[in-house]
Short mmCIF file of C-alpha atoms and ligand atoms in Angstrom, two decimals:
data_model
loop_
_atom_site.label_atom_id
_atom_site.label_comp_id
_atom_site.label_asym_id
_atom_site.label_seq_id
_atom_site.Cartn_x
_atom_site.Cartn_y
_atom_site.Cartn_z
CA MET A 318 29.99 -75.90 -52.84
CA VAL A 319 33.58 -76.36 -51.72
CA CYS A 320 35.62 -77.76 -54.60
CA GLY A 321 33.15 -78.43 -57.42
CA THR A 322 34.55 -76.79 -60.54
CA ALA A 323 31.05 -76.49 -62.08
CA ASN A 324 30.10 -74.09 -59.26
CA SER A 325 31.48 -70.57 -59.77
CA ALA A 326 30.58 -69.78 -56.13
CA ASN A 327 32.68 -72.62 -54.75
CA LEU A 328 35.21 -72.01 -51.99
CA GLY A 329 38.08 -72.63 -54.40
CA VAL A 330 39.50 -75.71 -52.72
CA THR A 331 41.73 -77.82 -54.94
CA VAL A 332 42.70 -81.32 -53.84
CA HIS A 333 44.53 -84.32 -55.14
CA VAL A 334 45.20 -87.80 -53.83
CA GLU A 335 48.74 -88.91 -53.01
CA ASP A 336 48.90 -92.55 -51.94
CA ASP A 337 46.21 -92.82 -49.25
CA ARG A 338 46.21 -89.11 -48.35
CA VAL A 339 44.36 -86.12 -49.71
CA LEU A 340 46.42 -82.96 -50.13
CA GLY A 341 45.25 -79.58 -51.30
CA THR A 342 45.17 -75.83 -50.98
CA VAL A 343 42.67 -73.05 -50.46
CA LEU A 344 42.92 -69.26 -50.67
CA LEU A 345 40.03 -67.50 -48.92
CA ASP A 346 39.12 -63.87 -49.58
CA THR A 347 36.72 -61.19 -48.36
CA ARG A 348 33.70 -63.23 -49.52
CA HIS A 349 34.58 -65.71 -46.77
CA ALA A 350 35.20 -63.22 -43.97
CA GLY A 351 33.95 -63.51 -40.44
CA ALA A 352 35.68 -60.68 -38.60
CA PRO A 353 37.41 -58.28 -41.02
CA GLY A 354 40.51 -59.97 -42.42
CA PHE A 355 39.71 -63.34 -40.88
CA ALA A 356 38.04 -66.40 -42.38
CA HIS A 357 34.61 -67.37 -41.09
CA GLY A 358 34.78 -70.53 -38.98
CA GLY A 359 31.87 -71.97 -40.92
CA ALA A 360 33.88 -71.71 -44.13
CA LEU A 361 36.71 -73.62 -42.47
CA ALA A 362 34.25 -76.25 -41.22
CA ALA A 363 32.81 -76.69 -44.72
CA ILE A 364 36.33 -77.04 -46.11
CA MET A 365 37.15 -79.60 -43.43
CA ASP A 366 34.02 -81.67 -44.16
CA ASP A 367 34.79 -81.73 -47.87
CA LEU A 368 38.49 -82.42 -47.30
CA LEU A 369 37.77 -85.37 -44.99
CA GLY A 370 35.13 -86.58 -47.44
CA GLN A 371 37.68 -86.67 -50.24
CA VAL A 372 39.47 -89.45 -48.35
CA LEU A 373 36.54 -91.63 -49.42
CA ILE A 374 38.14 -91.69 -52.87
CA PRO A 375 41.45 -93.43 -51.98
CA LEU A 376 39.48 -95.60 -49.51
CA ASP A 377 37.12 -96.49 -52.37
CA ARG A 378 34.13 -96.35 -50.05
CA PRO A 379 31.10 -94.13 -50.66
CA GLY A 380 30.17 -92.50 -47.37
CA VAL A 381 28.54 -89.61 -45.55
CA THR A 382 29.56 -87.54 -42.56
CA ALA A 383 27.78 -88.71 -39.40
CA THR A 384 29.60 -86.41 -37.01
CA MET A 385 32.52 -84.01 -37.22
CA THR A 386 34.55 -81.94 -34.78
CA VAL A 387 36.66 -78.97 -35.87
CA ASP A 388 39.20 -77.49 -33.49
CA PHE A 389 40.22 -73.93 -34.33
CA HIS A 390 43.81 -73.50 -33.15
CA ALA A 391 44.78 -70.16 -34.70
CA PRO A 392 43.03 -67.39 -36.62
CA ALA A 393 42.83 -68.04 -40.36
CA LEU A 394 43.85 -64.91 -42.25
CA LEU A 395 42.24 -64.11 -45.59
CA GLY A 396 44.48 -63.84 -48.65
CA ARG A 397 46.89 -66.58 -47.67
CA THR A 398 47.22 -69.90 -49.41
CA MET A 399 46.56 -72.57 -46.81
CA ASP A 400 47.58 -76.21 -47.12
CA LEU A 401 45.12 -79.04 -46.60
CA GLU A 402 45.83 -82.63 -45.63
CA ALA A 403 43.50 -85.47 -44.68
CA TRP A 404 43.74 -89.18 -44.08
CA CYS A 405 41.82 -92.14 -42.69
CA GLU A 406 42.96 -93.00 -39.20
CA ARG A 407 40.92 -96.18 -38.78
CA VAL A 408 38.27 -98.31 -40.44
CA ASP A 409 35.90 -100.14 -38.13
CA GLY A 410 33.33 -101.94 -40.27
CA ARG A 411 31.18 -99.20 -41.82
CA LYS A 412 32.73 -96.58 -39.55
CA LEU A 413 35.46 -94.56 -41.20
CA HIS A 414 37.44 -92.36 -38.82
CA MET A 415 38.93 -89.42 -40.70
CA ARG A 416 41.36 -86.74 -39.63
CA GLY A 417 42.63 -83.62 -41.31
CA GLU A 418 44.39 -80.30 -40.96
CA ILE A 419 44.24 -76.82 -42.46
CA ARG A 420 47.65 -75.17 -42.18
CA ASP A 421 49.10 -71.73 -42.83
CA GLY A 422 52.78 -72.50 -43.27
CA GLU A 423 53.89 -74.37 -40.16
CA THR A 424 50.84 -73.24 -38.17
CA VAL A 425 47.93 -75.63 -37.84
CA VAL A 426 44.96 -73.29 -38.15
CA ALA A 427 42.31 -75.99 -37.72
CA SER A 428 42.24 -79.72 -37.20
CA GLY A 429 39.27 -81.95 -37.75
CA SER A 430 38.09 -85.42 -36.96
CA ALA A 431 34.99 -87.05 -38.31
CA LEU A 432 33.08 -90.26 -38.36
CA PHE A 433 31.94 -91.13 -41.86
CA ILE A 434 29.60 -94.04 -42.46
CA HIS A 435 30.10 -96.28 -45.48
CA VAL A 436 26.90 -96.31 -47.53
CA ASP A 437 25.86 -97.82 -50.82
CA VAL A 438 25.79 -95.39 -53.74
CA SER A 439 22.01 -95.91 -53.82
CA HIS A 440 21.93 -93.71 -50.66
CA TRP A 441 21.95 -90.68 -52.97
CA GLU A 442 19.33 -91.94 -55.40
CA THR A 443 16.54 -90.83 -53.05
CA SER A 444 17.07 -87.20 -54.12
CA GLY A 445 15.80 -88.02 -57.59
CA HIS A 446 18.82 -86.30 -59.15
CA ALA A 447 21.06 -88.17 -61.54
CA LEU A 448 24.36 -89.25 -60.02
CA PRO A 449 27.67 -88.51 -61.75
CA PRO A 450 28.31 -91.45 -64.11
CA HIS A 451 31.74 -92.19 -62.58
CA TRP A 452 30.10 -92.86 -59.19
CA ALA A 453 28.69 -96.10 -60.61
CA GLY A 454 31.75 -98.18 -59.71
CA TRP A 455 32.54 -96.33 -56.49
CA GLY A 456 33.16 -98.87 -53.72
CA ALA A 457 33.76 -101.78 -56.07
CA THR A 458 37.17 -102.57 -54.58
CA ALA A 459 36.16 -102.08 -50.91
CA ASP A 460 36.77 -105.21 -48.87
CA SER A 461 33.57 -104.62 -46.86
CA LYS A 462 30.06 -103.68 -47.92
CA PRO A 463 27.67 -101.19 -46.30
C1 MYA B 874 34.58 -91.83 -57.46
C2 MYA B 874 33.57 -90.93 -56.91
C3 MYA B 874 34.17 -89.72 -56.23
C4 MYA B 874 33.15 -88.91 -55.41
C5 MYA B 874 33.83 -87.95 -54.50
C6 MYA B 874 32.87 -87.35 -53.54
C7 MYA B 874 33.59 -86.62 -52.45
C8 MYA B 874 32.56 -85.97 -51.59
C9 MYA B 874 33.10 -85.09 -50.54
C10 MYA B 874 31.98 -84.34 -49.90
C11 MYA B 874 31.94 -84.59 -48.44
C12 MYA B 874 30.76 -83.92 -47.84
C13 MYA B 874 30.14 -84.86 -46.87
C14 MYA B 874 28.74 -84.49 -46.59
O1 MYA B 874 28.39 -83.35 -46.58
S1 MYA B 874 27.66 -85.79 -46.28
C15 MYA B 874 26.16 -84.91 -45.93
C16 MYA B 874 25.90 -84.80 -44.46
N1 MYA B 874 25.62 -86.07 -43.86
C17 MYA B 874 24.47 -86.70 -44.06
O2 MYA B 874 23.60 -86.30 -44.81
C18 MYA B 874 24.29 -87.99 -43.31
C19 MYA B 874 22.87 -88.13 -42.81
N2 MYA B 874 22.75 -89.34 -41.97
C20 MYA B 874 22.44 -90.53 -42.53
O3 MYA B 874 22.19 -90.64 -43.73
C21 MYA B 874 22.46 -91.72 -41.60
O4 MYA B 874 22.29 -91.31 -40.27
C22 MYA B 874 23.77 -92.56 -41.73
C23 MYA B 874 23.93 -93.10 -43.16
C24 MYA B 874 25.00 -91.73 -41.34
C25 MYA B 874 23.72 -93.74 -40.74
O5 MYA B 874 22.50 -94.41 -40.92
P1 MYA B 874 22.42 -96.00 -41.17
O6 MYA B 874 21.02 -96.38 -40.95
O7 MYA B 874 23.05 -96.35 -42.46
O8 MYA B 874 23.36 -96.61 -40.04
P2 MYA B 874 23.14 -96.66 -38.44
O9 MYA B 874 22.29 -95.58 -37.95
O10 MYA B 874 22.82 -98.06 -38.08
O11 MYA B 874 24.65 -96.32 -37.96
C26 MYA B 874 25.70 -97.20 -38.29
C27 MYA B 874 26.71 -97.11 -37.16
O12 MYA B 874 27.23 -95.78 -37.11
C28 MYA B 874 26.93 -95.21 -35.82
N3 MYA B 874 26.58 -93.79 -35.98
C29 MYA B 874 25.74 -93.27 -36.89
N4 MYA B 874 25.65 -91.94 -36.73
C30 MYA B 874 26.46 -91.62 -35.71
C31 MYA B 874 26.82 -90.42 -35.08
N5 MYA B 874 26.31 -89.24 -35.46
N6 MYA B 874 27.69 -90.46 -34.08
C32 MYA B 874 28.26 -91.63 -33.69
N7 MYA B 874 27.96 -92.81 -34.25
C33 MYA B 874 27.07 -92.81 -35.25
C34 MYA B 874 25.76 -95.99 -35.27
O13 MYA B 874 25.73 -95.93 -33.86
C35 MYA B 874 26.08 -97.38 -35.79
O14 MYA B 874 27.08 -97.94 -34.97
P3 MYA B 874 26.90 -99.44 -34.42
O15 MYA B 874 25.64 -99.44 -33.62
O16 MYA B 874 26.81 -100.31 -35.66
O17 MYA B 874 28.17 -99.71 -33.64
#
C-alpha cells in the first residue's frame, strides 16, 4: 500500500537502507489530500508506519507494529518531495523501539515513534497467503528469537 511496486495505487514511497538507517523520499499529490493542497494526516501516518517498519530489514528481525505515535509538526504540502529517515533507537528483548521523521527541506513535518514486536515469520502464515520467498531467511542473523 505504501511502497510496494506491484501496487499501482501505492503511495509512491521509495526507501533504501544505509548502514542501520532507512532513508527515502515521497511526493504526495491531490489523491492524498486532506484540506486542499495539504496531505491527509492518515497518509502521513501510513508512510510513517511503513518507514519505521523498513528498519526491520537492517535489524534483521521480522516484526509488527504494536503501537505508534505520530506528531504532526508542520503542514505537509502536496507536490513537494519530502525526505524520510528512520532508525532503531533501542532493542529490549522482543521490543523494538523505532523512530523516524518526514521532512520538507529543513522542516520536520512529522516525527514518529513506535513499538514493534519481534515475531517469527510464521506470524503471517495464518492468513493462508503465500509469503514472499525471500522472507524465508528473515531473522536468521538476529541475536535473539521471538
Ligand atoms: C527480508 C524481508 C523484508 C520484508 C520487509 C517488510 C517491511 C514491512 C514494512 C511494513 C510495516 C507495516 C507494519 C504493519 O502494518 S504491522 C500490522 C499492524 N500490526 C499488527 O497487526 C499487530 C497485531 N498485534 C499482534 O499480532 C500482537 O499483539 C503482537 C505480536 C504485537 C504481540 O503479541 P504477542 O503475543 O506476540 O506478545 P505479547 O502480547 O506477550 O507482548 C510482548 C511484549 O510487548 C508488549 N506489548 C505488546 N503490545 C503492546 C502495546 N500495544 N503497547 C505496549 N506494549 C505492548 C507486551 O506488554 C509484552 O511486554 P512484556 O510483558 O514482555 O514486558
